[in-house]
PDB file of C-alpha atoms in Angstrom:
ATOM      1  CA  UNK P   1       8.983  -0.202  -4.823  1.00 76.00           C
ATOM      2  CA  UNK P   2      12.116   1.501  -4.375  1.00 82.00           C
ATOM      3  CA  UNK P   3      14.750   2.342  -1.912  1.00 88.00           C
ATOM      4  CA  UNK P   4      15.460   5.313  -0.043  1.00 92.00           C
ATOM      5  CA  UNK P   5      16.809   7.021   2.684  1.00 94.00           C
ATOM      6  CA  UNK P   6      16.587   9.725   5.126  1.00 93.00           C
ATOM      7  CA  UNK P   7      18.558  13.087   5.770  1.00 93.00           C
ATOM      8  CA  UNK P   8      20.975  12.013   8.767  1.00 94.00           C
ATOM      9  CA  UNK P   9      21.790   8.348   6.265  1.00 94.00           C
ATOM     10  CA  UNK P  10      22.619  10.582   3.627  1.00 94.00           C
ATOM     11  CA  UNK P  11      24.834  13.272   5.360  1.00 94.00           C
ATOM     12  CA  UNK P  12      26.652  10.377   7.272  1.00 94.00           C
ATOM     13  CA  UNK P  13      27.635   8.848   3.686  1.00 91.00           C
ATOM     14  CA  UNK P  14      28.739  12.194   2.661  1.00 92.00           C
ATOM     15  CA  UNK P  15      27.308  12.061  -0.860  1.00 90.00           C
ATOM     16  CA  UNK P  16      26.920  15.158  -2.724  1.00 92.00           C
ATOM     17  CA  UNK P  17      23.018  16.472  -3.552  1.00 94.00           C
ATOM     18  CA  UNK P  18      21.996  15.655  -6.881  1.00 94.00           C
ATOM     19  CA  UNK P  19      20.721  18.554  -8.723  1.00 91.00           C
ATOM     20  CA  UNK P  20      18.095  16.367 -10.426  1.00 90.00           C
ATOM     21  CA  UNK P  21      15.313  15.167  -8.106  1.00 94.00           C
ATOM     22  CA  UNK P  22      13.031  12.367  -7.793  1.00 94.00           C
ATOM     23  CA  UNK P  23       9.257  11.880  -7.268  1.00 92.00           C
ATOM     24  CA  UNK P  24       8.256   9.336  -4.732  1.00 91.00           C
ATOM     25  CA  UNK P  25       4.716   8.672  -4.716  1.00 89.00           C
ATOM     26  CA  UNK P  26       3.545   7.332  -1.008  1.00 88.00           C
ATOM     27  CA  UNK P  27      -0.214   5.943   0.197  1.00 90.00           C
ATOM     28  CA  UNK P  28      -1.343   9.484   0.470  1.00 91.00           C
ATOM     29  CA  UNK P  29       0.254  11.481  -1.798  1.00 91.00           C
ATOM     30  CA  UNK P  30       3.440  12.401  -4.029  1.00 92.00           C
ATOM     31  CA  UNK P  31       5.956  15.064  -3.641  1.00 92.00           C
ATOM     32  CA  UNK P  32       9.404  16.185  -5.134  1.00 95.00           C
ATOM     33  CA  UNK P  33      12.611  14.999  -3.082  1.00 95.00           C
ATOM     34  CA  UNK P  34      16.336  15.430  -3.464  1.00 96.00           C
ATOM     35  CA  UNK P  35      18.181  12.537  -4.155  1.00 96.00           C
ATOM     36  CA  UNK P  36      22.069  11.179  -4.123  1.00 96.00           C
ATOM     37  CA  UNK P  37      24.166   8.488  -6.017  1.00 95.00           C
ATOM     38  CA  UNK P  38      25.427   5.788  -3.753  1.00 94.00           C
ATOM     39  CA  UNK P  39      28.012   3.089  -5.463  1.00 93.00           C
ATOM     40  CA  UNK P  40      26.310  -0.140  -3.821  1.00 93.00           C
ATOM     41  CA  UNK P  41      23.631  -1.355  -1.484  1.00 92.00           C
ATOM     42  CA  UNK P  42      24.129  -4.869  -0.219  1.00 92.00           C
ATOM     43  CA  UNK P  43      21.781  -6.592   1.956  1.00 90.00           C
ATOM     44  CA  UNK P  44      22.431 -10.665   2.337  1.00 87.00           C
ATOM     45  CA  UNK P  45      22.676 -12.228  -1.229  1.00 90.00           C
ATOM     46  CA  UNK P  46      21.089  -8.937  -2.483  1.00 91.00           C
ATOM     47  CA  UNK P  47      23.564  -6.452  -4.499  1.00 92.00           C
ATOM     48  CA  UNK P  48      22.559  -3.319  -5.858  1.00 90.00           C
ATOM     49  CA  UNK P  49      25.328  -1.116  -7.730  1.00 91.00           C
ATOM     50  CA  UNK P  50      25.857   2.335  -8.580  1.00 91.00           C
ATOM     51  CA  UNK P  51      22.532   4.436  -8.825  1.00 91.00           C
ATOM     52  CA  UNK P  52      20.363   7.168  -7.104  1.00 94.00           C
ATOM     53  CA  UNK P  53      17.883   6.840  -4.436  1.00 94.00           C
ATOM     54  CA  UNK P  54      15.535   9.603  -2.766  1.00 94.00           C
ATOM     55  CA  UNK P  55      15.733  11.394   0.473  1.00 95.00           C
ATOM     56  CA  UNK P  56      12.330  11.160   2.279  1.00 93.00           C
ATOM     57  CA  UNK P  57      11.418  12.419   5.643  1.00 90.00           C
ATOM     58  CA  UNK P  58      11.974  10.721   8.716  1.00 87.00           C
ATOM     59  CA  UNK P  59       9.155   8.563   8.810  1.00 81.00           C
ATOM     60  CA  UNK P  60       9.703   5.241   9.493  1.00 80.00           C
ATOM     61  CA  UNK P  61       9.975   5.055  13.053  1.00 79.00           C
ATOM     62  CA  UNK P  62      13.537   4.345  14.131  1.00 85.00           C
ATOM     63  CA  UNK P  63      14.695   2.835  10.680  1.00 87.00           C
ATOM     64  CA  UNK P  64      16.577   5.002   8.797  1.00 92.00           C
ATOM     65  CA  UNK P  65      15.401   4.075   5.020  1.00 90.00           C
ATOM     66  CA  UNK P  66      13.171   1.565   3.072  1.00 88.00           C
ATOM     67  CA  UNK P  67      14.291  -1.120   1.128  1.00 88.00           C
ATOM     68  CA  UNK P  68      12.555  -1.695  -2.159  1.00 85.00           C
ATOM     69  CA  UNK P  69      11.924  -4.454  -4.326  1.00 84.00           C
ATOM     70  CA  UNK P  70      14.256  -3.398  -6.864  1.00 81.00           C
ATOM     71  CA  UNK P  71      16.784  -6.333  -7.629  1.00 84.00           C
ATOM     72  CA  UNK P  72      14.369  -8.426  -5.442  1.00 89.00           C
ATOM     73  CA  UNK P  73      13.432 -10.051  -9.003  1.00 88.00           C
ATOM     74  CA  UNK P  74      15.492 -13.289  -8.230  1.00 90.00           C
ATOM     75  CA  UNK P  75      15.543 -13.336  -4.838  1.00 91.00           C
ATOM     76  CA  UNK P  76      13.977 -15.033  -1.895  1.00 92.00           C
ATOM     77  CA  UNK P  77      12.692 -13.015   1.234  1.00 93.00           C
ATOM     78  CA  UNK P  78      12.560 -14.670   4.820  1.00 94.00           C
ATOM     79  CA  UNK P  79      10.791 -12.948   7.622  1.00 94.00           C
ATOM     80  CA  UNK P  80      11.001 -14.574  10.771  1.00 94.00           C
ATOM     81  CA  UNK P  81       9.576 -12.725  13.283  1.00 91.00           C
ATOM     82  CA  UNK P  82       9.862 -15.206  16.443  1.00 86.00           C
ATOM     83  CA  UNK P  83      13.407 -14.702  16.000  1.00 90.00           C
ATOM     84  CA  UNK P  84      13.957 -11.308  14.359  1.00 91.00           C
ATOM     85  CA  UNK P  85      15.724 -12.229  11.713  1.00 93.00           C
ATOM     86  CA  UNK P  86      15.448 -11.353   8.413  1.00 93.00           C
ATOM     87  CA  UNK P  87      17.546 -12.838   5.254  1.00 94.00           C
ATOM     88  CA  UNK P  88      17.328 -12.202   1.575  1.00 94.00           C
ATOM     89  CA  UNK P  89      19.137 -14.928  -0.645  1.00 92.00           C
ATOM     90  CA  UNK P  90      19.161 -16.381  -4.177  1.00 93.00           C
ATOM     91  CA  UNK P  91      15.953 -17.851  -5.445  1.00 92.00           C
ATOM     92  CA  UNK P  92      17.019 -21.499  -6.469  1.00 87.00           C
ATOM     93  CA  UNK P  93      14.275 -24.108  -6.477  1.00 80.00           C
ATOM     94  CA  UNK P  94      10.712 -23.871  -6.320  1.00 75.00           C
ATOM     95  CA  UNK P  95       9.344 -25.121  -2.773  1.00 75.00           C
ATOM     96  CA  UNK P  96       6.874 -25.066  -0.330  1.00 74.00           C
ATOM     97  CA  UNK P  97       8.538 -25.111   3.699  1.00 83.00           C
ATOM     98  CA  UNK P  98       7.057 -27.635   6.061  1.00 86.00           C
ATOM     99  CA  UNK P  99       4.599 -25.612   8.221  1.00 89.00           C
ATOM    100  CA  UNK P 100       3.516 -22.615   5.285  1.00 92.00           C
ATOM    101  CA  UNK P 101       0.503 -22.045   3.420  1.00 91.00           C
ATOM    102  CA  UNK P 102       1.357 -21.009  -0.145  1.00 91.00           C
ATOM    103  CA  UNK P 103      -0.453 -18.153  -1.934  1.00 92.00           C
ATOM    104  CA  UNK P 104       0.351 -17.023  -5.537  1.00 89.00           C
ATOM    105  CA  UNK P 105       0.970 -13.973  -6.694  1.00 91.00           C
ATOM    106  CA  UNK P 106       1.316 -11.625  -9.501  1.00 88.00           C
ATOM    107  CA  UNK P 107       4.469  -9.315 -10.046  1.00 82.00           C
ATOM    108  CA  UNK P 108       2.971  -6.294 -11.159  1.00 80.00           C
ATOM    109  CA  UNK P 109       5.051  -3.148 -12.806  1.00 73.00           C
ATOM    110  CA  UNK P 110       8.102  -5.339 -11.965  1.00 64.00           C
ATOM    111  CA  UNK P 111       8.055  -4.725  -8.357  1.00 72.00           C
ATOM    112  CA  UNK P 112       4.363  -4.706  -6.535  1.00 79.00           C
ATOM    113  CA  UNK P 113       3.451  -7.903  -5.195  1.00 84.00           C
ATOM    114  CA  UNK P 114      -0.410  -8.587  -5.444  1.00 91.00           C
ATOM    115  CA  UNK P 115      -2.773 -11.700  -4.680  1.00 94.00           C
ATOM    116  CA  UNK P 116      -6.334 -12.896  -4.337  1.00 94.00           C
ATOM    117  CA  UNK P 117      -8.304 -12.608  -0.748  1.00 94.00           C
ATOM    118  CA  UNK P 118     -11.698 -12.730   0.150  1.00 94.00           C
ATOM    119  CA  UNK P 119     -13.102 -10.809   3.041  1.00 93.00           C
ATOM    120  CA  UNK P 120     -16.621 -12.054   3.489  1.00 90.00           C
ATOM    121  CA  UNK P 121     -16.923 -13.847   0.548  1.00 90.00           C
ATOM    122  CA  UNK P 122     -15.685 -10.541  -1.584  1.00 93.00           C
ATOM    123  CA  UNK P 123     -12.761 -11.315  -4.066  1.00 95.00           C
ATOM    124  CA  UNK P 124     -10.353  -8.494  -3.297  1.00 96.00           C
ATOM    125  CA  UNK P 125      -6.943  -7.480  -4.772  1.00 95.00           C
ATOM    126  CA  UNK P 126      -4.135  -7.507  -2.034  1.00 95.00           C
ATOM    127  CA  UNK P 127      -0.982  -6.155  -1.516  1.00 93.00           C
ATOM    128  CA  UNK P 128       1.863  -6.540   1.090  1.00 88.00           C
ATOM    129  CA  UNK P 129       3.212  -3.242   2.578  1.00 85.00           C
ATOM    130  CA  UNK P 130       5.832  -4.005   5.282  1.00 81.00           C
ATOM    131  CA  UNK P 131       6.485  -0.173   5.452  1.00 77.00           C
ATOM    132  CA  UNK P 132       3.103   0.771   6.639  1.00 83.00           C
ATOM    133  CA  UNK P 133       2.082   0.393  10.170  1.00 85.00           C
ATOM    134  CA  UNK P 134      -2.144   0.002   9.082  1.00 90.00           C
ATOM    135  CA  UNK P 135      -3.671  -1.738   7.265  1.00 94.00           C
ATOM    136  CA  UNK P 136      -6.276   0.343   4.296  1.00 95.00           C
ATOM    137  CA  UNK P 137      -8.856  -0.347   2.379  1.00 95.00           C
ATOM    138  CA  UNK P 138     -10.571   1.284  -1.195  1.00 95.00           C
ATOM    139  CA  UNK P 139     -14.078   2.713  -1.276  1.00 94.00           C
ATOM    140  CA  UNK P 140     -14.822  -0.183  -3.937  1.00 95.00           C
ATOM    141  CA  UNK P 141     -14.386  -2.746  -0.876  1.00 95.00           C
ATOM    142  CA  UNK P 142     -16.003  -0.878   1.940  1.00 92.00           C
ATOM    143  CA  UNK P 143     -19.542   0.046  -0.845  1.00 92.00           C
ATOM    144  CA  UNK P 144     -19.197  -3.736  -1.216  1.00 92.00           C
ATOM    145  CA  UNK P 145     -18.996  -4.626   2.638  1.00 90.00           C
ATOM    146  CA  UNK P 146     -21.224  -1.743   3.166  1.00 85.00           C
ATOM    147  CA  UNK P 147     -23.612  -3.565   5.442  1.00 81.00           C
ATOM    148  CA  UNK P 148     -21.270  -5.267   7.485  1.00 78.00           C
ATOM    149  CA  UNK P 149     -20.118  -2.352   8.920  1.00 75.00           C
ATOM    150  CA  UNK P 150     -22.029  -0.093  12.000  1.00 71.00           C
ATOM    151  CA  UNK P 151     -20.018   2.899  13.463  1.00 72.00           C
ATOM    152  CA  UNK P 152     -15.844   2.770  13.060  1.00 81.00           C
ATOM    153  CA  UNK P 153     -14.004   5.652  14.053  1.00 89.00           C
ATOM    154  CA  UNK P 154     -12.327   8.610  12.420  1.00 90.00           C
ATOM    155  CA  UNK P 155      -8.567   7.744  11.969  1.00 89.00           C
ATOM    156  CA  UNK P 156      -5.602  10.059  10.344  1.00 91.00           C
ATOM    157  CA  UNK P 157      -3.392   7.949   7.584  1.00 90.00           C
ATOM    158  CA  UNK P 158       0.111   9.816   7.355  1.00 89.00           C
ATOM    159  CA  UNK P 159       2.409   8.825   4.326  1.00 86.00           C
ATOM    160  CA  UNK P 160       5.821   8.927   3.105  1.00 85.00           C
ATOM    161  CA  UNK P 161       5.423  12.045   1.861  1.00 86.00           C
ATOM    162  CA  UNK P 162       3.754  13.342   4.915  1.00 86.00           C
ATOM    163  CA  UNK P 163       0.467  14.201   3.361  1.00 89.00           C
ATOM    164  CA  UNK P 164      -2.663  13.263   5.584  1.00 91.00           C
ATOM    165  CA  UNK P 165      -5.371  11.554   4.978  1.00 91.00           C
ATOM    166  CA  UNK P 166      -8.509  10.568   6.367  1.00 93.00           C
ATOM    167  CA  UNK P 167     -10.435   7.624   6.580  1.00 92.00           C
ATOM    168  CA  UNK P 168     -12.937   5.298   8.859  1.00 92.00           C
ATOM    169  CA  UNK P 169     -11.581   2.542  10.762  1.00 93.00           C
ATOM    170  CA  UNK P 170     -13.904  -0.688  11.213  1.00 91.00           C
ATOM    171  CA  UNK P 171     -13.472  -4.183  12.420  1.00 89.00           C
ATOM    172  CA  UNK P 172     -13.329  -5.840   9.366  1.00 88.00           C
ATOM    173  CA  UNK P 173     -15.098  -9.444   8.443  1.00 89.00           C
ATOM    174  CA  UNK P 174     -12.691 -12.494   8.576  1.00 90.00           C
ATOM    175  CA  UNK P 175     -10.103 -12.029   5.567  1.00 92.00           C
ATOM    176  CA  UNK P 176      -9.064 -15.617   3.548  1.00 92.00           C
ATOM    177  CA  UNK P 177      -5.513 -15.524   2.416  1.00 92.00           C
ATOM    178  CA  UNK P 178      -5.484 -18.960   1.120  1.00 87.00           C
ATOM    179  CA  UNK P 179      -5.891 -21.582   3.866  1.00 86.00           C
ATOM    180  CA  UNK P 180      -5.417 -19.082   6.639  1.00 89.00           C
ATOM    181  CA  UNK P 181      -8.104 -17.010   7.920  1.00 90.00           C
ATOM    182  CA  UNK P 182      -7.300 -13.545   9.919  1.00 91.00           C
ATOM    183  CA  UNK P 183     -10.177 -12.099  12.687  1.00 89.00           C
ATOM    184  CA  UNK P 184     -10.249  -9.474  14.105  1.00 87.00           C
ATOM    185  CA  UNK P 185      -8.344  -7.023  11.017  1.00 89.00           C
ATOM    186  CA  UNK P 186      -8.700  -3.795  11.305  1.00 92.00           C
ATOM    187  CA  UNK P 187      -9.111  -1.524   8.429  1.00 94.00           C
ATOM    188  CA  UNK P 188      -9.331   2.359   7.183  1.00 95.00           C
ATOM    189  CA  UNK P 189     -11.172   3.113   4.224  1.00 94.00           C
ATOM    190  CA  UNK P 190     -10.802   6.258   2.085  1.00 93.00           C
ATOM    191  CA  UNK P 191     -10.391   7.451  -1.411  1.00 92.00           C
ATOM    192  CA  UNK P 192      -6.088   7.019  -0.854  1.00 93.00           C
ATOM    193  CA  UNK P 193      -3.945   8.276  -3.219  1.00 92.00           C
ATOM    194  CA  UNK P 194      -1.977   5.170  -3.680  1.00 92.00           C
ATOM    195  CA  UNK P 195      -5.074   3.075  -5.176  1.00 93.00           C
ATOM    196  CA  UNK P 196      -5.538   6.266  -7.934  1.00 92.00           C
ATOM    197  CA  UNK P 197      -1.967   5.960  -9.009  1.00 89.00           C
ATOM    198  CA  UNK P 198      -2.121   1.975  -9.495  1.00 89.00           C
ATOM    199  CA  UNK P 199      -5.550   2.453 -11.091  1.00 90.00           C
ATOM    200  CA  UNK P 200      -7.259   0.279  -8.483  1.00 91.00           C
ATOM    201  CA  UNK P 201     -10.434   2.351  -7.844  1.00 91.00           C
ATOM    202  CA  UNK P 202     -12.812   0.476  -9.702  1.00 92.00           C
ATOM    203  CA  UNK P 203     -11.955  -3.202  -7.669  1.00 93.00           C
ATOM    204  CA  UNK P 204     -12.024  -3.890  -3.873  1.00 96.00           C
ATOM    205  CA  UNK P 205      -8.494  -3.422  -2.881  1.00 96.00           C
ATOM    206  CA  UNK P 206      -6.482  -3.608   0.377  1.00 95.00           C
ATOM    207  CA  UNK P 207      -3.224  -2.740   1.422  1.00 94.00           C
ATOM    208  CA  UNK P 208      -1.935  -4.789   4.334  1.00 94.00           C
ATOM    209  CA  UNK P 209       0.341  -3.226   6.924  1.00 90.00           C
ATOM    210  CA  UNK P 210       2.296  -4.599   9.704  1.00 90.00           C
ATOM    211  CA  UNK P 211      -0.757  -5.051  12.199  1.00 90.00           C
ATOM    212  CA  UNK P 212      -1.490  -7.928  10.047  1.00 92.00           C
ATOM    213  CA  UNK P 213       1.640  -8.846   8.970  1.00 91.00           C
ATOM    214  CA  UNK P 214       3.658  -9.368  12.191  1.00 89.00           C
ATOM    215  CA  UNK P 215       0.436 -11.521  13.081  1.00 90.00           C
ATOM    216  CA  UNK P 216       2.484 -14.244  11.626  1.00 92.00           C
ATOM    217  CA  UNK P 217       5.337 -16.381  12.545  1.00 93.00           C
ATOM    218  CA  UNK P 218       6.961 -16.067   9.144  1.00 95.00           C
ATOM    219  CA  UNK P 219       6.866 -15.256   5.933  1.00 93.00           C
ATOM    220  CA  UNK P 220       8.487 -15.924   2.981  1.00 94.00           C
ATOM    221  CA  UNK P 221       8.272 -13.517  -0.390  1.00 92.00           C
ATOM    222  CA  UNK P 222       9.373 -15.433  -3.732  1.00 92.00           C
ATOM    223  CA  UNK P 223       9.901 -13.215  -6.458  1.00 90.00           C
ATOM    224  CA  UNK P 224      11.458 -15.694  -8.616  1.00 90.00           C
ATOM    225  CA  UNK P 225       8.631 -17.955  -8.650  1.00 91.00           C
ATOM    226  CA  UNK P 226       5.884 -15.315  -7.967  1.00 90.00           C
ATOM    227  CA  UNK P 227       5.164 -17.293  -4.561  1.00 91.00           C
ATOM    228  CA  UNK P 228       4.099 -15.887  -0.816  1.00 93.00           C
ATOM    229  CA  UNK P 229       4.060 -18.513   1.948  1.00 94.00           C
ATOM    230  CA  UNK P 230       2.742 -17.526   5.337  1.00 94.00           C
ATOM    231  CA  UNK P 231       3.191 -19.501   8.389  1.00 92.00           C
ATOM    232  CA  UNK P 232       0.969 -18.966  11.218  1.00 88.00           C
ATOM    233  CA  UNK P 233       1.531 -19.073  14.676  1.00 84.00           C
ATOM    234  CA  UNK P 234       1.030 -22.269  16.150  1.00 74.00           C
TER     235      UNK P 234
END
């Protein structure tokens, strides 16, 4: 939900240590970081000024930080992966692009983007998580898909804050966003941290990660108008 950056991002700005810290609270767990004021962030039409953002590990795989959706609330997120291109501009009319399926959603907290799916007929919440690499489930969905399921395999969920986690991966049932339909999603189920904190224990619940997001040609996150559209590959 919000940014931050690693070490090497932060010594390269040159930005004195904070002596007050932050707590960033990841899929698996939560921990204590040290954290620096920066005067501005500026990505496309997005402008953030002066404030303080954590230091996490190096995590991410390359990228050197996370953007989060603070300041997002009026903005307009493009995703096209055919093209690699990201943009992040005003949110000025309400519309639905040739070629996408439009799902609403609910702004929860401010920042966390959730919807409706069903996977096999079970209403589930669902949230987008473009900073996780797999997609995860709650116990609440896999007791209610219980008998679907023969087998899966032992898998090790690392977050943020480097806390493990473990979990069984299965081939889950088709999952219906809207008018599209995903096979073959794969998906680890475990008591995670993150669905404690958001008080989503008692629901099915799944967080999607990139293996299911960069199925898609493009998407497009509406904060303004509480709107996803997904466009599928053709």
């Amino acid at each position: 939900n919000s940014t931050a950056i690693i070490q090497s991002v932060a010594v390269q700005i040159g930005a004195p240590i904070l002596a007050s810290t932050m707590r960033v609270l990841g899929v698996t767990g939560s921990s204590i970081v040290p954290s620096i004021r920066v005067d501005s962030i500026e990505v496309g039409d997005l402008w953030l000024d002066r404030r303080r953002i954590a230091i996490v590990d190096d995590v991410f795989g390359g990228a050197e930080g996370v953007l989060g959706a603070d300041g997002l609330s009026d903005k307009r997120v493009f995703i096209d992966f055919g093209n690699d291109e990201i943009a992040i501009q005003y949110s000025r009319r309400k519309t639905r692009p040739a070629g996408f399926a439009r799902i609403p959603v609910h702004v929860r907290d401010g920042h966390l983007l959730m919807f409706e799916v069903k996977v096999a007929g079970v209403r589930t919440k669902a949230m987008l998580d473009t900073g996780a690499q797999s997609t995860i489930g709650n116990e609440s969905l896999r007791k209610a898909l219980a008998r679907r399921f023969r087998g899966g395999a032992t898998n090790s969920i690392v977050g943020v804050t480097l806390d493990v986690q473990e979990g069984r991966t299965f081939a889950a049932p088709p999952v219906s966003i809207g008018r599209v339909s995903v096979r073959g999603m794969h998906v680890t189920f475990a008591d995670f941290h993150i669905f404690d904190a958001w008080n989503m224990n008692d629901q099915p619940a799944l967080l999607i990660g990139m293996d299911v997001i960069g199925l898609f040609d493009a998407l497009i996150i509406d904060y303004k108008h509480q709107e996803l559209h997904l466009r599928a590959p053709r």
